[in-house]
PDB file of C-alpha atoms in Angstrom:
ATOM      1  CA  MET A 725       0.218  -0.020  -0.191  1.00 47.00           C
ATOM      2  CA  SER A 726       0.955   3.534  -0.653  1.00 52.00           C
ATOM      3  CA  ALA A 727       1.547   5.897   1.952  1.00 59.00           C
ATOM      4  CA  GLU A 728      -1.408   7.747   0.727  1.00 64.00           C
ATOM      5  CA  SER A 729      -3.833   4.288   0.921  1.00 59.00           C
ATOM      6  CA  PRO A 730      -6.387   2.819   2.959  1.00 51.00           C
ATOM      7  CA  ALA A 731      -4.617   0.751   5.830  1.00 45.00           C
ATOM      8  CA  GLY A 732      -1.625   3.594   6.744  1.00 49.00           C
ATOM      9  CA  PHE A 733       0.671   0.713   5.882  1.00 38.00           C
ATOM     10  CA  ALA A 734       1.049  -2.505   7.002  1.00 35.00           C
ATOM     11  CA  PRO A 735       3.987  -3.290   9.576  1.00 35.00           C
ATOM     12  CA  ALA A 736       7.568  -3.010   7.980  1.00 38.00           C
ATOM     13  CA  GLN A 737       9.655  -6.023   7.582  1.00 38.00           C
ATOM     14  CA  ARG A 738      12.645  -5.866   9.902  1.00 36.00           C
ATOM     15  CA  GLY A 739      15.255  -8.165  10.994  1.00 34.00           C
ATOM     16  CA  LYS A 740      15.343  -9.799  14.137  1.00 33.00           C
ATOM     17  CA  MET A 741      17.363  -7.484  16.693  1.00 31.00           C
ATOM     18  CA  SER A 742      20.204  -8.880  19.059  1.00 32.00           C
ATOM     19  CA  GLY A 743      20.304  -8.214  22.839  1.00 32.00           C
ATOM     20  CA  THR A 744      21.944  -5.166  23.756  1.00 33.00           C
ATOM     21  CA  LEU A 745      24.566  -4.563  26.646  1.00 31.00           C
ATOM     22  CA  ARG A 746      23.583  -2.731  29.814  1.00 34.00           C
ATOM     23  CA  GLY A 747      22.857   0.637  29.809  1.00 43.00           C
ATOM     24  CA  ASP A 748      22.598   1.130  26.074  1.00 54.00           C
ATOM     25  CA  ASN A 749      19.882   3.510  24.776  1.00 57.00           C
ATOM     26  CA  MET A 750      16.965   1.114  22.936  1.00 51.00           C
ATOM     27  CA  PRO A 751      15.650   2.800  20.149  1.00 51.00           C
ATOM     28  CA  ALA A 752      11.502   3.577  20.772  1.00 48.00           C
ATOM     29  CA  GLY A 753       9.357   0.680  20.445  1.00 47.00           C
ATOM     30  CA  GLY A 754      12.224  -1.766  20.778  1.00 49.00           C
ATOM     31  CA  ARG A 755      13.390  -1.929  17.508  1.00 57.00           C
ATOM     32  CA  PRO A 756      15.601   0.348  15.098  1.00 66.00           C
ATOM     33  CA  THR A 757      13.996   3.721  14.282  1.00 79.00           C
ATOM     34  CA  VAL A 758      14.739   5.241  11.049  1.00 82.00           C
ATOM     35  CA  ARG A 759      16.515   8.074  13.083  1.00 85.00           C
ATOM     36  CA  SER A 760      19.052   5.224  14.638  1.00 87.00           C
ATOM     37  CA  ARG A 761      19.488   3.936  11.403  1.00 86.00           C
ATOM     38  CA  ARG A 762      20.373   7.357   9.691  1.00 87.00           C
ATOM     39  CA  LEU A 763      22.389   8.047  12.606  1.00 90.00           C
ATOM     40  CA  GLY A 764      24.006   4.571  12.081  1.00 91.00           C
ATOM     41  CA  SER A 765      24.890   4.993   8.738  1.00 87.00           C
ATOM     42  CA  ALA A 766      26.213   8.096   8.761  1.00 90.00           C
ATOM     43  CA  LEU A 767      28.646   7.371  11.599  1.00 94.00           C
ATOM     44  CA  LYS A 768      30.019   4.337  10.033  1.00 93.00           C
ATOM     45  CA  ARG A 769      30.419   6.170   6.746  1.00 91.00           C
ATOM     46  CA  HIS A 770      32.460   8.528   8.472  1.00 94.00           C
ATOM     47  CA  ARG A 771      34.521   5.748   9.901  1.00 96.00           C
ATOM     48  CA  GLU A 772      35.101   4.072   6.732  1.00 95.00           C
ATOM     49  CA  ALA A 773      36.536   7.452   5.272  1.00 95.00           C
ATOM     50  CA  ALA A 774      38.647   8.121   7.643  1.00 96.00           C
ATOM     51  CA  GLY A 775      40.016   4.325   7.936  1.00 96.00           C
ATOM     52  CA  VAL A 776      39.316   3.669  11.374  1.00 96.00           C
ATOM     53  CA  ASP A 777      38.721   0.217  12.264  1.00 95.00           C
ATOM     54  CA  GLN A 778      35.659  -0.401  14.944  1.00 96.00           C
ATOM     55  CA  SER A 779      37.942  -1.232  18.093  1.00 96.00           C
ATOM     56  CA  VAL A 780      39.594   2.071  17.682  1.00 96.00           C
ATOM     57  CA  ALA A 781      36.161   3.828  17.635  1.00 96.00           C
ATOM     58  CA  ALA A 782      35.040   1.768  20.280  1.00 95.00           C
ATOM     59  CA  GLU A 783      38.425   3.589  22.713  1.00 95.00           C
ATOM     60  CA  ALA A 784      37.421   6.747  21.751  1.00 96.00           C
ATOM     61  CA  ILE A 785      33.589   6.293  23.450  1.00 95.00           C
ATOM     62  CA  MET A 786      34.897   3.824  25.635  1.00 94.00           C
ATOM     63  CA  LYS A 787      32.544   1.198  25.037  1.00 94.00           C
ATOM     64  CA  SER A 788      33.189  -2.157  23.135  1.00 94.00           C
ATOM     65  CA  VAL A 789      33.173  -3.343  19.658  1.00 95.00           C
ATOM     66  CA  SER A 790      29.803  -4.705  20.102  1.00 94.00           C
ATOM     67  CA  LYS A 791      28.290  -1.348  21.001  1.00 93.00           C
ATOM     68  CA  VAL A 792      29.988   0.463  18.207  1.00 95.00           C
ATOM     69  CA  SER A 793      28.589  -2.196  15.473  1.00 94.00           C
ATOM     70  CA  ARG A 794      25.234  -1.661  17.132  1.00 92.00           C
ATOM     71  CA  LEU A 795      25.228   1.859  16.741  1.00 92.00           C
ATOM     72  CA  GLU A 796      26.043   1.800  13.200  1.00 91.00           C
ATOM     73  CA  GLY A 797      23.256  -0.735  12.859  1.00 88.00           C
ATOM     74  CA  GLY A 798      21.103   1.391  14.513  1.00 87.00           C
ATOM     75  CA  GLN A 799      20.065  -1.221  17.027  1.00 87.00           C
ATOM     76  CA  VAL A 800      21.091   0.836  20.000  1.00 88.00           C
ATOM     77  CA  SER A 801      21.221   4.956  19.975  1.00 84.00           C
ATOM     78  CA  ALA A 802      24.418   7.058  20.661  1.00 89.00           C
ATOM     79  CA  SER A 803      24.652  10.127  22.970  1.00 91.00           C
ATOM     80  CA  ALA A 804      25.108  13.403  21.417  1.00 92.00           C
ATOM     81  CA  LEU A 805      28.615  13.219  23.870  1.00 94.00           C
ATOM     82  CA  GLU A 806      29.246   9.756  21.523  1.00 95.00           C
ATOM     83  CA  VAL A 807      28.531  11.278  18.768  1.00 95.00           C
ATOM     84  CA  ARG A 808      30.763  14.436  19.371  1.00 95.00           C
ATOM     85  CA  ALA A 809      33.933  11.680  20.146  1.00 96.00           C
ATOM     86  CA  LEU A 810      33.428   9.633  17.117  1.00 97.00           C
ATOM     87  CA  MET A 811      33.243  12.998  15.142  1.00 95.00           C
ATOM     88  CA  ASP A 812      36.818  14.348  16.909  1.00 96.00           C
ATOM     89  CA  CYS A 813      38.185  10.578  16.034  1.00 97.00           C
ATOM     90  CA  TYR A 814      37.107  10.479  12.315  1.00 96.00           C
ATOM     91  CA  GLY A 815      38.473  14.145  11.746  1.00 96.00           C
ATOM     92  CA  VAL A 816      35.067  15.492  11.220  1.00 95.00           C
ATOM     93  CA  GLN A 817      35.569  18.845  11.007  1.00 94.00           C
ATOM     94  CA  ASP A 818      32.329  19.874   9.144  1.00 92.00           C
ATOM     95  CA  GLY A 819      30.392  21.765  11.829  1.00 91.00           C
ATOM     96  CA  ASP A 820      26.868  21.838  10.312  1.00 87.00           C
ATOM     97  CA  GLU A 821      27.425  17.742   9.696  1.00 89.00           C
ATOM     98  CA  ARG A 822      28.372  17.385  13.344  1.00 93.00           C
ATOM     99  CA  SER A 823      25.467  19.303  14.275  1.00 91.00           C
ATOM    100  CA  ARG A 824      23.177  17.340  12.353  1.00 87.00           C
ATOM    101  CA  LEU A 825      24.375  14.099  13.739  1.00 91.00           C
ATOM    102  CA  GLU A 826      24.093  15.463  17.483  1.00 92.00           C
ATOM    103  CA  ARG A 827      20.991  16.612  16.820  1.00 87.00           C
ATOM    104  CA  LEU A 828      19.968  13.189  15.362  1.00 87.00           C
ATOM    105  CA  ALA A 829      21.132  11.586  18.481  1.00 90.00           C
ATOM    106  CA  ARG A 830      19.187  13.609  20.699  1.00 87.00           C
ATOM    107  CA  THR A 831      15.867  12.800  18.664  1.00 83.00           C
ATOM    108  CA  SER A 832      16.488   9.451  17.817  1.00 77.00           C
ATOM    109  CA  ASN A 833      13.956   8.072  20.850  1.00 73.00           C
ATOM    110  CA  GLN A 834      11.722  10.847  20.707  1.00 72.00           C
ATOM    111  CA  ARG A 835       8.267  10.504  20.102  1.00 70.00           C
ATOM    112  CA  GLY A 836       6.621  12.615  17.699  1.00 75.00           C
ATOM    113  CA  TRP A 837       2.953  13.897  17.283  1.00 76.00           C
ATOM    114  CA  TRP A 838       1.989  11.124  15.571  1.00 75.00           C
ATOM    115  CA  VAL A 839       1.655   9.022  19.026  1.00 73.00           C
ATOM    116  CA  ASP A 840      -1.476  10.714  19.565  1.00 71.00           C
ATOM    117  CA  HIS A 841      -2.932   8.393  16.773  1.00 76.00           C
ATOM    118  CA  GLN A 842      -1.204   5.402  17.411  1.00 74.00           C
ATOM    119  CA  GLU A 843      -3.961   3.354  17.418  1.00 79.00           C
ATOM    120  CA  ALA A 844      -4.599   4.359  13.593  1.00 79.00           C
ATOM    121  CA  VAL A 845      -0.764   4.510  12.765  1.00 83.00           C
ATOM    122  CA  ARG A 846       1.053   1.498  12.124  1.00 83.00           C
ATOM    123  CA  PRO A 847       4.457   1.348  13.061  1.00 83.00           C
ATOM    124  CA  ASP A 848       6.197   1.705   9.066  1.00 85.00           C
ATOM    125  CA  TYR A 849       3.760   4.588   8.200  1.00 88.00           C
ATOM    126  CA  ALA A 850       4.974   5.968  11.557  1.00 87.00           C
ATOM    127  CA  ASP A 851       8.383   5.347  10.195  1.00 88.00           C
ATOM    128  CA  TYR A 852       7.473   7.124   6.569  1.00 92.00           C
ATOM    129  CA  ILE A 853       5.949  10.308   9.119  1.00 93.00           C
ATOM    130  CA  THR A 854       9.786  10.246  10.980  1.00 90.00           C
ATOM    131  CA  LEU A 855      11.272  10.393   7.737  1.00 93.00           C
ATOM    132  CA  GLU A 856       8.666  13.382   6.125  1.00 94.00           C
ATOM    133  CA  SER A 857       9.067  15.222   9.402  1.00 92.00           C
ATOM    134  CA  ASP A 858      12.814  15.531   9.653  1.00 91.00           C
ATOM    135  CA  ALA A 859      13.475  16.306   5.609  1.00 94.00           C
ATOM    136  CA  SER A 860      14.562  19.200   3.955  1.00 94.00           C
ATOM    137  CA  TYR A 861      13.656  18.067   0.744  1.00 97.00           C
ATOM    138  CA  ILE A 862      11.209  15.478  -0.462  1.00 98.00           C
ATOM    139  CA  ARG A 863      10.533  13.966  -3.772  1.00 98.00           C
ATOM    140  CA  SER A 864       8.036  12.078  -4.708  1.00 98.00           C
ATOM    141  CA  TRP A 865       6.365  10.029  -7.682  1.00 98.00           C
ATOM    142  CA  GLU A 866       3.069   8.716  -7.470  1.00 97.00           C
ATOM    143  CA  PRO A 867       1.572   7.176 -10.992  1.00 97.00           C
ATOM    144  CA  ALA A 868      -1.981   6.458  -9.304  1.00 95.00           C
ATOM    145  CA  LEU A 869      -2.820   8.721  -6.299  1.00 95.00           C
ATOM    146  CA  ILE A 870      -2.456  12.462  -5.177  1.00 97.00           C
ATOM    147  CA  PRO A 871       0.297  12.220  -3.014  1.00 97.00           C
ATOM    148  CA  GLY A 872      -0.693  12.631   0.787  1.00 96.00           C
ATOM    149  CA  LEU A 873       0.994  16.413   1.352  1.00 97.00           C
ATOM    150  CA  LEU A 874      -1.327  17.581  -1.464  1.00 98.00           C
ATOM    151  CA  GLN A 875      -4.809  15.938  -0.621  1.00 97.00           C
ATOM    152  CA  THR A 876      -7.745  17.485   0.530  1.00 97.00           C
ATOM    153  CA  ALA A 877      -9.482  15.946   3.373  1.00 97.00           C
ATOM    154  CA  GLU A 878     -12.337  14.739   1.176  1.00 96.00           C
ATOM    155  CA  TYR A 879     -10.194  13.426  -1.402  1.00 95.00           C
ATOM    156  CA  ALA A 880      -7.809  11.418   1.348  1.00 95.00           C
ATOM    157  CA  GLU A 881     -11.380  10.436   2.869  1.00 95.00           C
ATOM    158  CA  SER A 882     -12.262   8.663  -0.359  1.00 92.00           C
ATOM    159  CA  VAL A 883      -8.736   6.882  -0.749  1.00 91.00           C
ATOM    160  CA  ILE A 884      -8.904   5.768   2.945  1.00 90.00           C
ATOM    161  CA  THR A 885     -12.435   4.053   2.164  1.00 90.00           C
ATOM    162  CA  SER A 886     -11.757   2.446  -1.218  1.00 86.00           C
ATOM    163  CA  GLY A 887      -9.440  -0.429   0.333  1.00 77.00           C
ATOM    164  CA  PRO A 888     -10.407  -4.005   0.260  1.00 77.00           C
ATOM    165  CA  THR A 889     -10.526  -3.945   4.238  1.00 80.00           C
ATOM    166  CA  PHE A 890     -13.217  -2.512   6.558  1.00 83.00           C
ATOM    167  CA  ILE A 891     -12.224   0.678   8.578  1.00 87.00           C
ATOM    168  CA  ALA A 892     -13.950   2.109  11.416  1.00 92.00           C
ATOM    169  CA  GLN A 893     -15.274   5.593  11.185  1.00 92.00           C
ATOM    170  CA  GLU A 894     -13.341   6.886  13.882  1.00 93.00           C
ATOM    171  CA  THR A 895     -10.063   5.297  12.309  1.00 93.00           C
ATOM    172  CA  VAL A 896     -11.226   7.143   8.882  1.00 94.00           C
ATOM    173  CA  ALA A 897     -11.039  10.272  10.297  1.00 95.00           C
ATOM    174  CA  ALA A 898      -7.829   9.607  12.701  1.00 94.00           C
ATOM    175  CA  LEU A 899      -6.275   9.241   9.204  1.00 94.00           C
ATOM    176  CA  VAL A 900      -7.730  12.116   7.848  1.00 96.00           C
ATOM    177  CA  LYS A 901      -6.445  14.424  10.415  1.00 95.00           C
ATOM    178  CA  VAL A 902      -2.934  12.720  10.136  1.00 95.00           C
ATOM    179  CA  ARG A 903      -2.774  14.033   6.670  1.00 95.00           C
ATOM    180  CA  GLN A 904      -3.628  17.387   7.844  1.00 95.00           C
ATOM    181  CA  GLU A 905      -1.439  17.452  10.424  1.00 95.00           C
ATOM    182  CA  ARG A 906       1.470  16.274   7.936  1.00 96.00           C
ATOM    183  CA  GLN A 907       0.566  18.933   5.221  1.00 97.00           C
ATOM    184  CA  LYS A 908       1.348  21.565   7.889  1.00 95.00           C
ATOM    185  CA  ARG A 909       5.036  21.002   7.011  1.00 94.00           C
ATOM    186  CA  ILE A 910       4.221  21.913   3.261  1.00 94.00           C
ATOM    187  CA  GLU A 911       2.103  25.308   4.589  1.00 94.00           C
ATOM    188  CA  GLN A 912       5.140  26.394   6.929  1.00 94.00           C
ATOM    189  CA  GLY A 913       7.248  25.999   4.215  1.00 94.00           C
ATOM    190  CA  GLY A 914       9.478  23.723   6.193  1.00 90.00           C
ATOM    191  CA  VAL A 915      10.510  21.530   3.435  1.00 96.00           C
ATOM    192  CA  HIS A 916      11.085  21.904  -0.335  1.00 98.00           C
ATOM    193  CA  PHE A 917       8.253  19.248  -1.715  1.00 98.00           C
ATOM    194  CA  THR A 918       8.586  18.391  -5.493  1.00 98.00           C
ATOM    195  CA  ALA A 919       5.646  16.115  -6.737  1.00 98.00           C
ATOM    196  CA  ILE A 920       5.378  14.216 -10.016  1.00 98.00           C
ATOM    197  CA  ILE A 921       1.949  12.578 -10.760  1.00 98.00           C
ATOM    198  CA  TRP A 922       1.017  10.517 -13.605  1.00 98.00           C
ATOM    199  CA  GLU A 923      -1.696  12.451 -15.235  1.00 97.00           C
ATOM    200  CA  PRO A 924      -4.233   9.557 -15.175  1.00 95.00           C
ATOM    201  CA  ALA A 925      -4.125  10.252 -11.412  1.00 95.00           C
ATOM    202  CA  ILE A 926      -5.169  13.425 -12.134  1.00 94.00           C
ATOM    203  CA  ALA A 927      -7.974  12.572 -14.440  1.00 89.00           C
ATOM    204  CA  SER A 928      -9.464  10.149 -12.841  1.00 85.00           C
ATOM    205  CA  LEU A 929     -10.176  11.713  -9.644  1.00 85.00           C
ATOM    206  CA  PRO A 930     -13.588  10.953  -7.973  1.00 78.00           C
ATOM    207  CA  HIS A 931     -16.630  11.220  -9.389  1.00 76.00           C
ATOM    208  CA  ASP A 932     -17.995  13.289  -6.859  1.00 87.00           C
ATOM    209  CA  PRO A 933     -17.797  16.799  -8.719  1.00 88.00           C
ATOM    210  CA  THR A 934     -17.128  19.008  -5.336  1.00 91.00           C
ATOM    211  CA  VAL A 935     -14.155  16.489  -4.159  1.00 93.00           C
ATOM    212  CA  CYS A 936     -12.892  16.539  -7.730  1.00 93.00           C
ATOM    213  CA  ARG A 937     -13.146  20.441  -8.150  1.00 94.00           C
ATOM    214  CA  GLY A 938     -11.400  20.871  -4.363  1.00 96.00           C
ATOM    215  CA  GLN A 939      -8.735  18.455  -5.301  1.00 96.00           C
ATOM    216  CA  LEU A 940      -7.899  20.079  -8.462  1.00 97.00           C
ATOM    217  CA  LEU A 941      -7.556  23.835  -6.833  1.00 97.00           C
ATOM    218  CA  ARG A 942      -5.478  22.449  -4.049  1.00 97.00           C
ATOM    219  CA  LEU A 943      -2.831  21.180  -6.210  1.00 98.00           C
ATOM    220  CA  LEU A 944      -2.617  24.535  -8.220  1.00 98.00           C
ATOM    221  CA  GLU A 945      -2.665  26.213  -5.040  1.00 97.00           C
ATOM    222  CA  ALA A 946       0.129  23.977  -3.890  1.00 97.00           C
ATOM    223  CA  GLY A 947       1.966  24.286  -6.892  1.00 97.00           C
ATOM    224  CA  SER A 948       2.008  28.466  -6.721  1.00 97.00           C
ATOM    225  CA  ARG A 949       4.241  27.975  -3.373  1.00 97.00           C
ATOM    226  CA  GLN A 950       7.883  28.822  -3.207  1.00 97.00           C
ATOM    227  CA  ASN A 951       8.708  25.653  -1.567  1.00 98.00           C
ATOM    228  CA  VAL A 952       6.669  23.247  -3.793  1.00 98.00           C
ATOM    229  CA  THR A 953       6.868  21.808  -7.200  1.00 98.00           C
ATOM    230  CA  VAL A 954       4.019  20.064  -9.140  1.00 98.00           C
ATOM    231  CA  GLN A 955       4.832  18.240 -12.213  1.00 98.00           C
ATOM    232  CA  ILE A 956       2.525  16.216 -14.528  1.00 98.00           C
ATOM    233  CA  LEU A 957       4.147  13.186 -16.410  1.00 98.00           C
ATOM    234  CA  PRO A 958       1.830  13.056 -19.416  1.00 98.00           C
ATOM    235  CA  ARG A 959      -0.785  10.107 -19.996  1.00 96.00           C
ATOM    236  CA  ALA A 960       1.211   9.249 -23.281  1.00 96.00           C
ATOM    237  CA  ALA A 961       4.607   8.665 -21.075  1.00 96.00           C
ATOM    238  CA  SER A 962       3.414   5.028 -20.125  1.00 95.00           C
ATOM    239  CA  LYS A 963       7.292   4.005 -20.672  1.00 95.00           C
ATOM    240  CA  SER A 964       8.497   6.206 -18.521  1.00 96.00           C
ATOM    241  CA  ALA A 965       5.938   5.654 -15.912  1.00 96.00           C
ATOM    242  CA  GLY A 966       6.206   1.997 -15.996  1.00 95.00           C
ATOM    243  CA  MET A 967       9.714   2.235 -14.391  1.00 95.00           C
ATOM    244  CA  SER A 968       8.817   1.940 -10.688  1.00 95.00           C
ATOM    245  CA  GLY A 969       5.854   2.302  -8.556  1.00 94.00           C
ATOM    246  CA  ALA A 970       5.131   4.633  -5.857  1.00 96.00           C
ATOM    247  CA  PHE A 971       8.396   6.055  -3.826  1.00 97.00           C
ATOM    248  CA  ALA A 972       9.393   8.792  -2.180  1.00 98.00           C
ATOM    249  CA  ALA A 973      12.896  10.197  -1.499  1.00 98.00           C
ATOM    250  CA  PHE A 974      14.565  12.056   1.205  1.00 97.00           C
ATOM    251  CA  SER A 975      17.106  14.494   1.976  1.00 95.00           C
ATOM    252  CA  PHE A 976      17.811  15.890   5.628  1.00 90.00           C
ATOM    253  CA  GLY A 977      20.949  18.434   5.091  1.00 82.00           C
ATOM    254  CA  VAL A 978      21.296  21.686   3.224  1.00 83.00           C
ATOM    255  CA  GLU A 979      22.116  20.175   0.310  1.00 87.00           C
ATOM    256  CA  PRO A 980      19.282  17.948  -1.794  1.00 92.00           C
ATOM    257  CA  ILE A 981      21.282  14.500  -1.203  1.00 92.00           C
ATOM    258  CA  VAL A 982      19.138  11.671  -1.028  1.00 95.00           C
ATOM    259  CA  GLU A 983      19.551   9.542   1.950  1.00 91.00           C
ATOM    260  CA  ALA A 984      16.846   7.507   2.374  1.00 94.00           C
ATOM    261  CA  VAL A 985      13.638   6.392  -0.064  1.00 96.00           C
ATOM    262  CA  THR A 986      10.274   4.668   1.117  1.00 96.00           C
ATOM    263  CA  VAL A 987       8.984   2.401  -1.679  1.00 93.00           C
ATOM    264  CA  GLN A 988       5.276   1.153  -1.489  1.00 81.00           C
ATOM    265  CA  THR A 989       3.807  -2.329  -2.130  1.00 75.00           C
ATOM    266  CA  VAL A 990       0.367  -3.489  -1.732  1.00 70.00           C
ATOM    267  CA  ALA A 991       1.804  -5.500   1.765  1.00 69.00           C
ATOM    268  CA  HIS A 992       3.926  -2.890   3.665  1.00 78.00           C
ATOM    269  CA  THR A 993       6.399   0.159   2.418  1.00 81.00           C
ATOM    270  CA  THR A 994      10.202  -0.427   2.749  1.00 88.00           C
ATOM    271  CA  VAL A 995      12.747   2.096   3.856  1.00 91.00           C
ATOM    272  CA  VAL A 996      15.964   1.986   1.326  1.00 92.00           C
ATOM    273  CA  GLU A 997      18.520   2.863   2.819  1.00 87.00           C
ATOM    274  CA  ALA A 998      21.816   1.263   0.399  1.00 88.00           C
ATOM    275  CA  PRO A 999      23.919   3.971  -1.319  1.00 88.00           C
ATOM    276  CA  GLU A1000      23.129   1.973  -4.467  1.00 94.00           C
ATOM    277  CA  ASP A1001      19.770   1.574  -4.419  1.00 96.00           C
ATOM    278  CA  LEU A1002      19.627   5.195  -3.621  1.00 96.00           C
ATOM    279  CA  ALA A1003      21.132   6.225  -6.795  1.00 96.00           C
ATOM    280  CA  LEU A1004      18.762   4.003  -8.830  1.00 97.00           C
ATOM    281  CA  TYR A1005      15.803   5.979  -7.236  1.00 97.00           C
ATOM    282  CA  VAL A1006      17.652   9.240  -8.023  1.00 98.00           C
ATOM    283  CA  ASN A1007      17.893   7.893 -11.512  1.00 98.00           C
ATOM    284  CA  VAL A1008      14.691   7.226 -12.175  1.00 98.00           C
ATOM    285  CA  PHE A1009      13.333  10.476 -10.572  1.00 98.00           C
ATOM    286  CA  ASP A1010      15.334  12.271 -13.022  1.00 98.00           C
ATOM    287  CA  LEU A1011      14.429  10.435 -15.898  1.00 98.00           C
ATOM    288  CA  LEU A1012      10.815  10.990 -14.642  1.00 98.00           C
ATOM    289  CA  ARG A1013      11.073  14.441 -14.082  1.00 98.00           C
ATOM    290  CA  SER A1014      12.713  15.278 -17.621  1.00 97.00           C
ATOM    291  CA  ALA A1015       9.882  13.153 -18.953  1.00 98.00           C
ATOM    292  CA  ALA A1016       7.205  15.349 -17.043  1.00 98.00           C
ATOM    293  CA  LEU A1017       5.794  18.584 -17.995  1.00 98.00           C
ATOM    294  CA  SER A1018       7.451  21.809 -16.679  1.00 98.00           C
ATOM    295  CA  PRO A1019       5.580  23.383 -13.544  1.00 98.00           C
ATOM    296  CA  GLN A1020       4.023  25.948 -15.695  1.00 98.00           C
ATOM    297  CA  GLU A1021       2.825  23.495 -18.354  1.00 98.00           C
ATOM    298  CA  SER A1022       1.498  21.581 -15.621  1.00 98.00           C
ATOM    299  CA  ALA A1023      -0.529  23.830 -13.876  1.00 98.00           C
ATOM    300  CA  ASP A1024      -1.965  24.901 -17.417  1.00 98.00           C
ATOM    301  CA  ARG A1025      -2.959  20.939 -17.885  1.00 97.00           C
ATOM    302  CA  ILE A1026      -4.685  21.201 -14.300  1.00 97.00           C
ATOM    303  CA  ARG A1027      -6.587  24.185 -15.106  1.00 96.00           C
ATOM    304  CA  HIS A1028      -7.989  22.277 -18.312  1.00 95.00           C
ATOM    305  CA  ILE A1029      -8.799  19.023 -16.330  1.00 94.00           C
ATOM    306  CA  LEU A1030     -10.632  21.542 -14.016  1.00 93.00           C
ATOM    307  CA  GLU A1031     -12.482  22.781 -17.114  1.00 91.00           C
ATOM    308  CA  GLU A1032     -13.138  19.869 -18.575  1.00 87.00           C
ATOM    309  CA  ALA A1033     -14.825  18.777 -15.205  1.00 79.00           C
ATOM    310  CA  SER A1034     -16.644  21.274 -14.853  1.00 76.00           C
ATOM    311  CA  GLY A1035     -17.990  21.355 -18.116  1.00 69.00           C
ATOM    312  CA  HIS A1036     -19.324  17.528 -17.340  1.00 61.00           C
ATOM    313  CA  THR A1037     -20.915  18.825 -14.260  1.00 57.00           C
ATOM    314  CA  LYS A1038     -23.015  21.347 -16.131  1.00 57.00           C
ATOM    315  CA  GLU A1039     -24.431  19.239 -19.062  1.00 57.00           C
ATOM    316  CA  ALA A1040     -24.876  16.415 -16.386  1.00 56.00           C
ATOM    317  CA  SER A1041     -27.268  19.243 -14.249  1.00 51.00           C
TER     318      SER A1041
END
């Protein structure tokens, strides 16, 4: 299922976790969190770039080699002091990078606003929202749906209730509320968001004219924001659309370097973090962006679809 589809994600597949040393900081929920894994991956990358082995890193923080291995795997959380010591050990002088990793260490076990909806928000959806909340740049490809960050409440409800399983009305309301909360980052300008949407997803909006019109107007309004780019992949570009299912790419620093990608399937959402896999998704997104209409052309196409929808409504009446 997509991050924008009915059930709010089935539980993500994770490997089994080994026990932790006494005094280790276990990530929230007793499993690696996306923040602890991001931190661990960054620490490993800096250690390897410095040519330092794990035993030297362990001495720097006065812990065991096992602890360093667990840190790098995201199975335990590092303290800000440990991160500082490791950055010194690895010779990392970049102040922004040091601050970013120390901040990640402080927040790796932090609970987000979405815990207020934990009965509706399943584990891998929570991972997705965490990535979204931390990101400075988000790039989204959606071949079948409007991205959740751009959905109206009415469209969101129609999507949530269209799935094959029954969802209680109170859960539907909670999931719609979660989408609205997520959208505050867009409204507050806290993230640069680029959405590429295949034209059939826009042309086949719900038959309810009010829902359809409202969603099209929301896309136009969002696309006019300085921090949002909306591009339409034309219907005819089916070969490009077929390169990949829906995914979102996340960057967390000043530069839009992709550090995580979420790939959505019917059963669950997987967080991709391996550098070679990230490079593949970056390449796919760039190809999709090249094949898509420009932002201005996309706005014109949405207006045309809106005019057609309005014309059909008048004919029906």
